[in-house]
């Protein structure tokens, strides 16, 4: 449970974190734009809310989200749970026995992304802009599958201990090739879908999962292997979103071609 | 001026609507958390079938996260977002390039320093680095490391926003710049110590979150809509793409230098 000293320390640090952005906005408003601050009472209220909210949030992360992520990682990798003895858990041969970790990573990634409010808004916007060629639901599912696949594959990388940058570099190459063929409208949206959809709660939970995995799997170091899940979760949605856009474009053009041949055939018949 | 009575009524009405909004925000952040709680409960109950250690502490923490997130977002909507958005529009229209770029740098850095997910990840990274013996295992060294990491990321996001604003003004093609940036990531990775690579790659996804995205998007959209021939949607989003890329390069360089 949080102690008073701990609470005060977090409060002091949070104050230090929030003051810069408030000072920047206030100074630019007063000195450069030379306008009075609009509605100062609401501003102070808002500042107090931000401060209190951030303190509570960080305490909650420390007492709930981080321990839960690490505990789950430890429980999924415990030899007792896997039903094997600890000596057999060395090396790449063991990678297959961690099935439940991959399943859990996939489920967390999919469920948090499909419910992400920022993504819902963006998906509706994209449907509107593309005149229905991109479906909001299709886009949300594409991003969610991307995040889920990313976190799963990231967990697999931690298990086998391969260097992170091999995977990420290969991923970027795929993204670059896809960019050449994807419909132009979708490209900026696809590039952003990764970064935007990993929300404030998902990021710490996924990070804790990775660190917990690297701590509990023999031969892995948290510092070298534990990070990287968020990078995977940001990379894969780019691929799945562009793949989805390509497939819907392909389907649309095939339908059009079919409609054209069907429509023109009777006209040509009499001549 | 309004009569004292009516102004008092206005305040009361304001407070009631404030409370309502807070409740709405609370249900909003509850909706964010439900999928996580359901998935964890399913795997705990059906797959692991083990007692959960420190359940009480985790539940208290969960309530803290729920309340904290709701208050935080409510506070942003009350104060920072309206002010930041009106300023972003004002600077976009003002026409002074120097002030626009200075504001972009300051906005990117200031929002990143306050980003909750980054605070959490930087602290965690410091703890891991201390346990692994990469830095001294005392509180001062950990705080210094976490702060250094966050300042590096903040500088990176500030620079990214400046580049992004410049791109909107000049109309340079975004694909080439992003592809060039990734190439730089690959080259820098070759020289970076392997302890920093994971943290660096993660920092790209972490920075663009609760505070940064709305304020920076406001700047991009304001700018793009005040310049003819720019598309507010794609140009507003373009800024975020840069802000997820530069932190990787900057943190890798930070790792090489320290």
Coordinates of C-alpha atoms in Angstrom, one line a residue:
Chain A
X1 CA 0.0 0.0 0.0
X2 CA 1.2 3.5 -0.8
X3 CA 2.8 5.3 2.2
X4 CA 2.5 9.0 2.9
X5 CA 6.1 9.6 2.2
X6 CA 5.8 7.8 -1.1
X7 CA 2.7 9.8 -2.0
X8 CA 4.5 13.1 -1.3
X9 CA 7.5 12.0 -3.4
X10 CA 5.4 11.1 -6.4
X11 CA 3.5 14.4 -5.9
X12 CA 6.7 16.4 -6.0
X13 CA 8.0 14.7 -9.0
X14 CA 4.7 15.0 -10.8
X15 CA 4.6 18.7 -10.1
X16 CA 8.0 19.0 -11.7
X17 CA 6.7 17.1 -14.7
X18 CA 3.6 19.1 -15.3
X19 CA 4.9 22.6 -14.6
X20 CA 7.0 22.9 -17.9
X21 CA 4.1 22.5 -20.3
X22 CA 1.9 24.9 -18.3
X23 CA 4.8 27.5 -18.1
X24 CA 5.4 27.1 -21.8
X25 CA 1.8 27.7 -22.8
X26 CA 1.4 30.6 -20.3
X27 CA 4.7 32.4 -21.4
X28 CA 4.0 32.1 -25.1
X29 CA 0.5 33.3 -24.6
X30 CA 1.4 36.3 -22.5
X31 CA 4.8 37.4 -24.0
X32 CA 4.6 36.3 -27.6
X33 CA 1.0 36.4 -28.6
X34 CA 0.3 39.1 -26.0
X35 CA -3.1 38.0 -25.0
X36 CA -4.5 37.5 -21.6
X37 CA -5.0 33.9 -20.4
X38 CA -8.6 32.9 -21.2
X39 CA -10.7 31.7 -18.2
X40 CA -7.9 31.5 -15.6
X41 CA -10.2 29.8 -13.1
X42 CA -10.9 26.9 -15.3
X43 CA -7.2 26.7 -16.1
X44 CA -6.2 26.4 -12.4
X45 CA -9.0 23.8 -12.0
X46 CA -7.7 21.8 -15.0
X47 CA -4.2 22.0 -13.7
X48 CA -5.2 20.7 -10.3
X49 CA -7.1 17.8 -12.0
X50 CA -4.1 16.9 -14.2
X51 CA -1.8 16.9 -11.2
X52 CA -4.0 14.8 -9.0
X53 CA -4.9 12.5 -11.8
X54 CA -1.3 11.9 -12.8
X55 CA -0.2 11.2 -9.2
X56 CA -3.1 8.6 -8.8
X57 CA -2.3 7.1 -12.1
X58 CA 1.4 6.6 -11.5
X59 CA 0.7 5.2 -8.0
X60 CA -1.8 2.8 -9.6
X61 CA 0.7 1.7 -12.2
X62 CA 3.2 1.0 -9.4
X63 CA 0.8 -1.0 -7.3
X64 CA -1.4 -2.7 -9.9
X65 CA -0.3 -2.7 -13.5
X66 CA 3.5 -3.4 -13.2
X67 CA 3.1 -6.1 -10.6
X68 CA 0.3 -7.8 -12.5
X69 CA 2.2 -7.8 -15.7
X70 CA 5.3 -9.3 -14.1
X71 CA 3.4 -11.8 -12.0
X72 CA 1.5 -13.1 -15.0
X73 CA 4.8 -13.5 -16.9
X74 CA 6.4 -15.4 -14.0
X75 CA 3.3 -17.7 -13.6
X76 CA 3.2 -18.5 -17.3
X77 CA 6.8 -19.4 -17.4
X78 CA 7.0 -21.4 -14.1
X79 CA 8.2 -25.0 -14.7
X80 CA 5.3 -26.2 -12.5
X81 CA 2.7 -24.6 -14.8
X82 CA 4.4 -25.9 -17.9
X83 CA 4.7 -29.4 -16.5
X84 CA 8.4 -29.8 -17.3
X85 CA 11.5 -29.7 -15.2
X86 CA 13.6 -26.6 -15.0
X87 CA 16.6 -28.2 -16.8
X88 CA 14.6 -28.8 -19.9
X89 CA 13.7 -25.1 -20.3
X90 CA 16.9 -24.0 -21.8
X91 CA 17.4 -22.8 -25.4
X92 CA 15.3 -22.6 -28.5
X93 CA 13.9 -26.1 -28.0
X94 CA 11.8 -24.7 -25.2
X95 CA 10.2 -21.9 -27.3
X96 CA 7.2 -24.1 -28.2
X97 CA 6.2 -24.8 -24.6
X98 CA 5.4 -21.2 -23.9
X99 CA 2.2 -21.4 -25.9
X100 CA 0.1 -19.7 -23.3
X101 CA 2.4 -16.6 -23.1
X102 CA 1.8 -16.0 -26.8
X103 CA -1.9 -16.6 -26.4
X104 CA -2.1 -14.1 -23.5
X105 CA 0.0 -11.5 -25.4
X106 CA -2.3 -11.9 -28.4
X107 CA -5.4 -11.5 -26.3
X108 CA -4.2 -8.4 -24.4
X109 CA -3.1 -6.8 -27.7
X110 CA -6.3 -7.5 -29.5
X111 CA -8.8 -6.6 -26.8
X112 CA -7.2 -3.3 -25.7
X113 CA -6.8 -2.1 -29.3
X114 CA -10.3 -3.0 -30.5
X115 CA -11.7 -0.9 -27.6
X116 CA -9.3 2.0 -28.0
X117 CA -11.4 5.3 -28.3
X118 CA -8.7 7.1 -30.4
X119 CA -8.7 4.3 -32.9
X120 CA -12.5 4.3 -33.1
X121 CA -12.5 8.0 -34.0
X122 CA -9.8 7.6 -36.6
X123 CA -11.5 4.5 -38.2
X124 CA -14.8 6.4 -38.6
X125 CA -12.9 9.3 -40.2
X126 CA -11.2 7.0 -42.6
X127 CA -14.5 5.4 -43.6
X128 CA -15.9 8.8 -44.3
X129 CA -12.9 10.0 -46.3
X130 CA -12.6 6.9 -48.5
X131 CA -16.4 7.0 -49.3
X132 CA -16.8 3.6 -47.7
X133 CA -14.0 1.8 -49.5
X134 CA -12.3 1.4 -46.1
X135 CA -14.8 0.0 -43.5
X136 CA -14.4 1.4 -39.9
X137 CA -14.8 -2.1 -38.5
X138 CA -12.3 -3.6 -41.0
X139 CA -9.7 -1.0 -40.1
X140 CA -10.2 -1.6 -36.3
X141 CA -9.8 -5.3 -36.7
X142 CA -6.8 -4.8 -39.0
X143 CA -5.1 -2.6 -36.3
X144 CA -6.1 -4.9 -33.5
X145 CA -4.7 -8.0 -35.3
X146 CA -1.5 -6.0 -36.0
X147 CA -1.0 -5.1 -32.4
X148 CA -1.8 -8.6 -31.2
X149 CA 0.5 -10.3 -33.7
X150 CA 3.2 -7.7 -32.8
X151 CA 3.1 -8.4 -29.1
X152 CA 2.9 -12.2 -29.6
X153 CA 5.9 -12.2 -31.9
X154 CA 7.7 -9.8 -29.6
X155 CA 7.2 -12.3 -26.7
X156 CA 8.5 -15.1 -28.9
X157 CA 11.6 -13.0 -29.6
X158 CA 12.2 -12.6 -25.9
X159 CA 11.8 -16.4 -25.4
X160 CA 14.4 -17.2 -28.1
X161 CA 16.6 -14.2 -27.3
X162 CA 17.2 -13.0 -30.8
X163 CA 18.4 -9.5 -31.4
X164 CA 15.5 -7.0 -31.6
X165 CA 16.9 -5.0 -34.5
X166 CA 16.9 -7.9 -36.9
X167 CA 13.1 -8.2 -36.5
X168 CA 12.4 -4.5 -36.6
X169 CA 14.7 -3.8 -39.6
X170 CA 13.0 -6.7 -41.5
X171 CA 9.7 -5.2 -40.5
X172 CA 10.6 -1.8 -41.8
X173 CA 11.6 -3.3 -45.1
X174 CA 8.2 -4.9 -45.5
X175 CA 6.6 -1.6 -44.6
X176 CA 8.6 0.3 -47.2
X177 CA 7.7 -2.3 -49.9
X178 CA 4.1 -2.2 -48.9
X179 CA 4.1 1.6 -49.1
X180 CA 5.0 1.5 -52.8
X181 CA 1.9 -0.5 -53.5
X182 CA -0.6 0.7 -51.0
X183 CA -3.4 3.2 -51.9
X184 CA -2.0 6.7 -51.2
X185 CA -4.8 7.7 -48.8
X186 CA -4.1 5.0 -46.3
X187 CA -0.3 5.6 -46.0
X188 CA -0.2 8.4 -43.3
X189 CA -3.0 6.7 -41.4
X190 CA -1.1 3.4 -41.5
X191 CA 2.1 5.0 -40.3
X192 CA 0.3 6.6 -37.3
X193 CA -1.9 3.6 -36.4
X194 CA 0.9 1.9 -34.4
X195 CA 1.9 4.8 -32.2
X196 CA -1.5 6.2 -31.6
X197 CA -3.2 2.9 -30.6
X198 CA -0.8 1.8 -27.9
X199 CA -2.7 3.6 -25.0
X200 CA -1.5 4.9 -21.7
X201 CA -2.5 1.7 -19.8
X202 CA -1.5 -0.8 -22.4
X203 CA 2.1 0.5 -22.7
X204 CA 3.1 -0.1 -19.0
X205 CA 1.3 -3.4 -18.9
X206 CA 3.0 -4.7 -22.1
X207 CA 6.3 -3.4 -20.9
X208 CA 5.9 -5.1 -17.6
X209 CA 5.0 -8.4 -19.4
X210 CA 8.2 -8.2 -21.4
X211 CA 10.4 -7.4 -18.4
X212 CA 8.8 -10.2 -16.4
X213 CA 9.4 -12.6 -19.2
X214 CA 13.0 -11.7 -19.5
X215 CA 13.4 -12.0 -15.8
X216 CA 11.8 -15.5 -15.5
X217 CA 13.2 -17.2 -18.6
X218 CA 16.6 -18.6 -17.9
X219 CA 19.4 -17.0 -19.9
X220 CA 17.6 -13.7 -20.6
X221 CA 18.5 -10.3 -19.3
X222 CA 15.8 -7.8 -18.6
X223 CA 18.0 -4.9 -19.9
X224 CA 19.0 -6.5 -23.2
X225 CA 15.9 -8.7 -23.9
X226 CA 13.1 -7.2 -21.8
X227 CA 12.2 -4.2 -23.9
X228 CA 10.9 -4.2 -27.4
X229 CA 7.3 -5.4 -27.1
X230 CA 6.0 -1.8 -27.7
X231 CA 8.2 -1.4 -30.8
X232 CA 6.6 -4.6 -32.2
X233 CA 3.2 -3.4 -31.3
X234 CA 3.8 -0.1 -33.2
X235 CA 5.3 -1.8 -36.2
X236 CA 2.8 -4.5 -37.1
X237 CA -0.3 -2.4 -37.4
X238 CA 1.4 -0.5 -40.2
X239 CA 1.6 -3.8 -42.1
X240 CA -1.9 -5.1 -41.4
X241 CA -3.5 -1.7 -42.1
X242 CA -1.8 -1.4 -45.5
X243 CA -2.5 -5.1 -46.3
X244 CA -6.2 -4.4 -45.4
X245 CA -6.3 -1.3 -47.6
X246 CA -4.7 -3.2 -50.5
X247 CA -7.1 -6.1 -50.2
X248 CA -10.1 -3.8 -50.1
X249 CA -8.8 -1.9 -53.1
X250 CA -8.3 -5.2 -55.0
X251 CA -11.8 -6.4 -54.1
X252 CA -13.3 -3.1 -55.2
X253 CA -11.5 -3.1 -58.5
X254 CA -12.4 -6.8 -59.1
X255 CA -16.1 -6.0 -58.4
X256 CA -15.9 -3.0 -60.8
X257 CA -14.3 -5.2 -63.5
X258 CA -17.0 -7.8 -63.0
X259 CA -19.8 -5.1 -63.2
X260 CA -18.2 -3.7 -66.3
X261 CA -18.1 -7.0 -68.2
X262 CA -21.6 -7.9 -67.0
X263 CA -22.9 -4.5 -68.1
X264 CA -21.2 -4.3 -71.5
X265 CA -21.8 -7.9 -72.6
X266 CA -25.5 -7.5 -73.6
X267 CA -24.7 -4.3 -75.5
X268 CA -22.2 -6.1 -77.6
X269 CA -24.4 -9.1 -78.3
X270 CA -26.7 -7.6 -81.0
X271 CA -23.8 -6.2 -83.1
Chain B
X1 CA -21.8 42.1 -15.2
X2 CA -24.4 39.6 -14.0
X3 CA -26.3 40.0 -10.7
X4 CA -24.6 38.1 -7.9
X5 CA -27.5 35.7 -7.6
X6 CA -27.4 34.6 -11.2
X7 CA -23.6 34.2 -11.2
X8 CA -23.9 32.0 -8.2
X9 CA -26.5 29.9 -10.0
X10 CA -24.2 29.7 -13.0
X11 CA -21.4 28.4 -10.8
X12 CA -23.6 25.7 -9.2
X13 CA -24.8 24.6 -12.7
X14 CA -21.2 24.6 -13.7
X15 CA -20.2 22.4 -10.8
X16 CA -23.1 19.9 -11.5
X17 CA -22.2 19.6 -15.1
X18 CA -18.5 19.3 -14.1
X19 CA -19.5 16.4 -11.8
X20 CA -21.5 14.8 -14.6
X21 CA -18.6 15.1 -17.0
X22 CA -16.3 13.6 -14.4
X23 CA -18.6 10.6 -14.1
X24 CA -18.7 10.3 -17.9
X25 CA -14.9 10.4 -18.0
X26 CA -14.8 7.8 -15.2
X27 CA -17.0 5.4 -17.3
X28 CA -14.8 6.2 -20.3
X29 CA -11.6 5.2 -18.5
X30 CA -13.5 2.2 -17.0
X31 CA -14.3 1.1 -20.6
X32 CA -10.6 1.4 -21.4
X33 CA -9.7 -0.9 -18.5
X34 CA -12.5 -3.5 -18.9
X35 CA -10.8 -5.5 -21.8
X36 CA -7.5 -5.7 -19.8
X37 CA -9.3 -6.9 -16.6
X38 CA -11.4 -9.4 -18.5
X39 CA -8.4 -10.9 -20.3
X40 CA -6.3 -11.1 -17.1
X41 CA -9.2 -12.6 -15.2
X42 CA -9.9 -15.2 -17.9
X43 CA -6.2 -16.3 -18.0
X44 CA -5.9 -16.3 -14.2
X45 CA -9.2 -18.2 -13.7
X46 CA -9.2 -20.7 -16.6
X47 CA -5.6 -21.2 -17.7
X48 CA -3.3 -20.5 -14.7
X49 CA -5.8 -21.5 -11.9
X50 CA -3.5 -20.1 -9.3
X51 CA -4.2 -17.7 -6.4
X52 CA -3.3 -14.2 -7.4
X53 CA -0.6 -12.8 -5.0
X54 CA -1.3 -9.3 -3.5
X55 CA -4.8 -9.2 -4.9
X56 CA -5.9 -6.4 -2.5
X57 CA -3.0 -4.2 -3.4
X58 CA -3.6 -4.7 -7.1
X59 CA -7.3 -3.8 -6.7
X60 CA -6.5 -0.6 -4.9
X61 CA -4.0 0.2 -7.6
X62 CA -6.6 -0.5 -10.3
X63 CA -9.0 2.0 -8.7
X64 CA -6.1 4.5 -8.5
X65 CA -5.4 4.0 -12.3
X66 CA -9.1 4.4 -13.0
X67 CA -9.6 7.6 -11.0
X68 CA -6.3 9.0 -12.0
X69 CA -6.8 8.5 -15.7
X70 CA -10.3 10.1 -15.5
X71 CA -9.1 13.1 -13.5
X72 CA -6.1 13.5 -15.8
X73 CA -8.1 13.6 -19.0
X74 CA -10.8 15.8 -17.5
X75 CA -8.1 18.3 -16.4
X76 CA -6.5 18.3 -19.8
X77 CA -9.9 19.0 -21.4
X78 CA -10.6 21.8 -18.9
X79 CA -7.4 23.7 -19.1
X80 CA -4.5 22.6 -21.4
X81 CA -6.3 21.5 -24.5
X82 CA -8.4 24.6 -25.2
X83 CA -5.5 26.9 -24.5
X84 CA -3.0 24.8 -26.4
X85 CA -5.3 24.4 -29.4
X86 CA -6.2 28.2 -29.6
X87 CA -2.5 29.0 -29.4
X88 CA -1.5 26.4 -32.0
X89 CA -4.0 28.1 -34.4
X90 CA -2.8 31.6 -33.5
X91 CA 0.8 30.7 -34.2
X92 CA -0.1 28.9 -37.4
X93 CA -1.8 32.1 -38.6
X94 CA 0.7 34.6 -37.1
X95 CA 3.1 34.1 -40.0
X96 CA 6.4 34.5 -38.1
X97 CA 8.4 31.5 -38.9
X98 CA 10.9 32.0 -36.1
X99 CA 8.2 32.0 -33.4
X100 CA 6.3 29.2 -35.0
X101 CA 9.3 26.9 -34.9
X102 CA 10.3 28.0 -31.3
X103 CA 6.7 27.3 -30.2
X104 CA 6.8 23.9 -32.0
X105 CA 10.0 22.9 -30.2
X106 CA 8.7 24.0 -26.8
X107 CA 5.4 22.3 -27.3
X108 CA 6.9 19.0 -28.3
X109 CA 9.3 19.0 -25.4
X110 CA 6.8 20.2 -22.8
X111 CA 4.1 17.7 -23.7
X112 CA 6.6 14.8 -23.7
X113 CA 8.0 15.6 -20.3
X114 CA 4.5 15.3 -18.8
X115 CA 3.6 12.1 -20.8
X116 CA 2.5 9.5 -18.1
X117 CA 3.5 6.4 -20.1
X118 CA 7.0 7.8 -20.7
X119 CA 7.4 8.6 -17.0
X120 CA 6.5 5.0 -16.1
X121 CA 8.7 3.4 -18.7
X122 CA 11.8 5.6 -17.9
X123 CA 11.5 4.7 -14.2
X124 CA 11.3 1.1 -15.1
X125 CA 14.2 1.3 -17.5
X126 CA 16.3 3.0 -14.7
X127 CA 15.4 0.2 -12.3
X128 CA 16.4 -2.5 -14.8
X129 CA 19.6 -0.8 -15.7
X130 CA 20.5 -0.5 -12.0
X131 CA 19.8 -4.1 -11.3
X132 CA 21.9 -5.2 -14.3
X133 CA 24.8 -3.0 -13.0
X134 CA 24.8 -0.6 -16.0
X135 CA 24.4 2.3 -13.6
X136 CA 25.0 2.7 -9.9
X137 CA 22.2 1.1 -7.8
X138 CA 21.2 4.1 -5.7
X139 CA 18.2 6.4 -6.0
X140 CA 20.2 9.4 -7.3
X141 CA 21.7 7.5 -10.1
X142 CA 18.4 6.0 -11.1
X143 CA 16.7 9.4 -11.1
X144 CA 19.4 10.9 -13.2
X145 CA 19.2 8.0 -15.7
X146 CA 15.4 8.2 -15.9
X147 CA 15.5 12.0 -16.3
X148 CA 18.2 11.9 -18.9
X149 CA 16.2 9.4 -20.9
X150 CA 13.1 11.6 -20.7
X151 CA 14.9 14.8 -21.6
X152 CA 16.5 13.0 -24.6
X153 CA 13.0 11.8 -25.8
X154 CA 11.6 15.2 -25.1
X155 CA 14.3 16.9 -27.2
X156 CA 13.7 14.3 -30.0
X157 CA 9.9 15.0 -30.1
X158 CA 10.6 18.8 -30.1
X159 CA 12.9 18.4 -33.1
X160 CA 10.4 16.0 -34.7
X161 CA 7.7 18.7 -34.5
X162 CA 10.0 21.3 -35.9
X163 CA 10.9 19.1 -38.9
X164 CA 7.2 18.1 -39.3
X165 CA 6.1 21.8 -39.3
X166 CA 8.8 22.6 -41.8
X167 CA 7.6 19.8 -44.0
X168 CA 4.0 21.1 -43.9
X169 CA 5.3 24.5 -45.0
X170 CA 7.6 23.2 -47.7
X171 CA 5.4 20.3 -48.9
X172 CA 8.3 17.8 -48.9
X173 CA 7.1 14.2 -49.5
X174 CA 6.5 12.4 -46.2
X175 CA 7.4 8.9 -47.5
X176 CA 11.0 9.8 -48.4
X177 CA 11.6 11.6 -45.1
X178 CA 10.2 8.7 -43.1
X179 CA 12.1 6.1 -45.1
X180 CA 15.3 8.2 -44.7
X181 CA 14.6 8.3 -40.9
X182 CA 14.3 4.5 -40.7
X183 CA 17.6 4.2 -42.6
X184 CA 19.2 6.4 -40.0
X185 CA 17.7 4.2 -37.3
X186 CA 19.3 1.1 -38.9
X187 CA 22.7 2.8 -39.3
X188 CA 22.7 4.2 -35.7
X189 CA 21.7 0.8 -34.3
X190 CA 24.9 -0.7 -35.7
X191 CA 26.9 1.6 -33.4
X192 CA 24.7 1.6 -30.3
X193 CA 25.4 -0.6 -27.2
X194 CA 22.9 -3.5 -27.2
X195 CA 21.6 -2.5 -23.8
X196 CA 20.0 0.6 -25.2
X197 CA 18.4 -0.8 -28.4
X198 CA 15.3 -2.2 -26.8
X199 CA 14.6 1.0 -24.7
X200 CA 15.3 3.2 -27.8
X201 CA 12.9 1.2 -30.1
X202 CA 10.2 1.3 -27.4
X203 CA 10.5 5.0 -26.8
X204 CA 9.1 5.7 -30.3
X205 CA 5.8 4.1 -29.4
X206 CA 5.6 5.5 -25.9
X207 CA 6.0 9.2 -26.6
X208 CA 2.9 9.7 -28.8
X209 CA 0.2 9.4 -26.2
X210 CA -2.4 11.2 -24.0
X211 CA -1.0 14.8 -24.0
X212 CA 1.2 14.9 -27.1
X213 CA -1.2 13.6 -29.7
X214 CA -4.1 16.1 -29.3
X215 CA -1.9 19.2 -28.9
X216 CA 0.5 18.3 -31.7
X217 CA -2.3 17.3 -34.0
X218 CA -4.0 20.7 -33.3
X219 CA -0.8 22.4 -34.4
X220 CA -0.6 20.3 -37.6
X221 CA -4.2 20.7 -38.5
X222 CA -4.2 24.4 -37.7
X223 CA -1.1 24.9 -39.8
X224 CA -2.3 22.7 -42.7
X225 CA -5.7 24.4 -42.8
X226 CA -4.2 27.9 -42.9
X227 CA -2.0 27.1 -45.9
X228 CA -3.7 26.5 -49.2
X229 CA -3.3 23.2 -51.0
X230 CA -2.6 21.2 -47.8
X231 CA -4.7 18.4 -46.5
X232 CA -5.5 18.9 -42.8
X233 CA -6.0 15.2 -42.1
X234 CA -2.9 13.8 -43.6
X235 CA -0.6 16.7 -42.6
X236 CA -1.9 16.8 -39.1
X237 CA -1.2 13.1 -38.7
X238 CA 2.2 13.4 -40.4
X239 CA 3.6 15.2 -37.3
X240 CA 2.9 12.2 -35.1
X241 CA 4.8 9.9 -37.5
X242 CA 7.9 12.0 -37.1
X243 CA 7.5 12.1 -33.3
X244 CA 7.5 8.3 -33.2
X245 CA 10.7 8.1 -35.3
X246 CA 13.2 10.7 -33.9
X247 CA 13.1 9.4 -30.3
X248 CA 14.5 6.1 -31.5
X249 CA 17.5 7.8 -33.1
X250 CA 18.0 10.2 -30.2
X251 CA 17.9 7.5 -27.5
X252 CA 20.4 5.4 -29.5
X253 CA 22.7 8.3 -29.7
X254 CA 22.2 9.0 -26.0
X255 CA 23.2 5.3 -25.4
X256 CA 26.3 5.7 -27.5
X257 CA 27.4 8.9 -25.7
X258 CA 26.9 7.7 -22.1

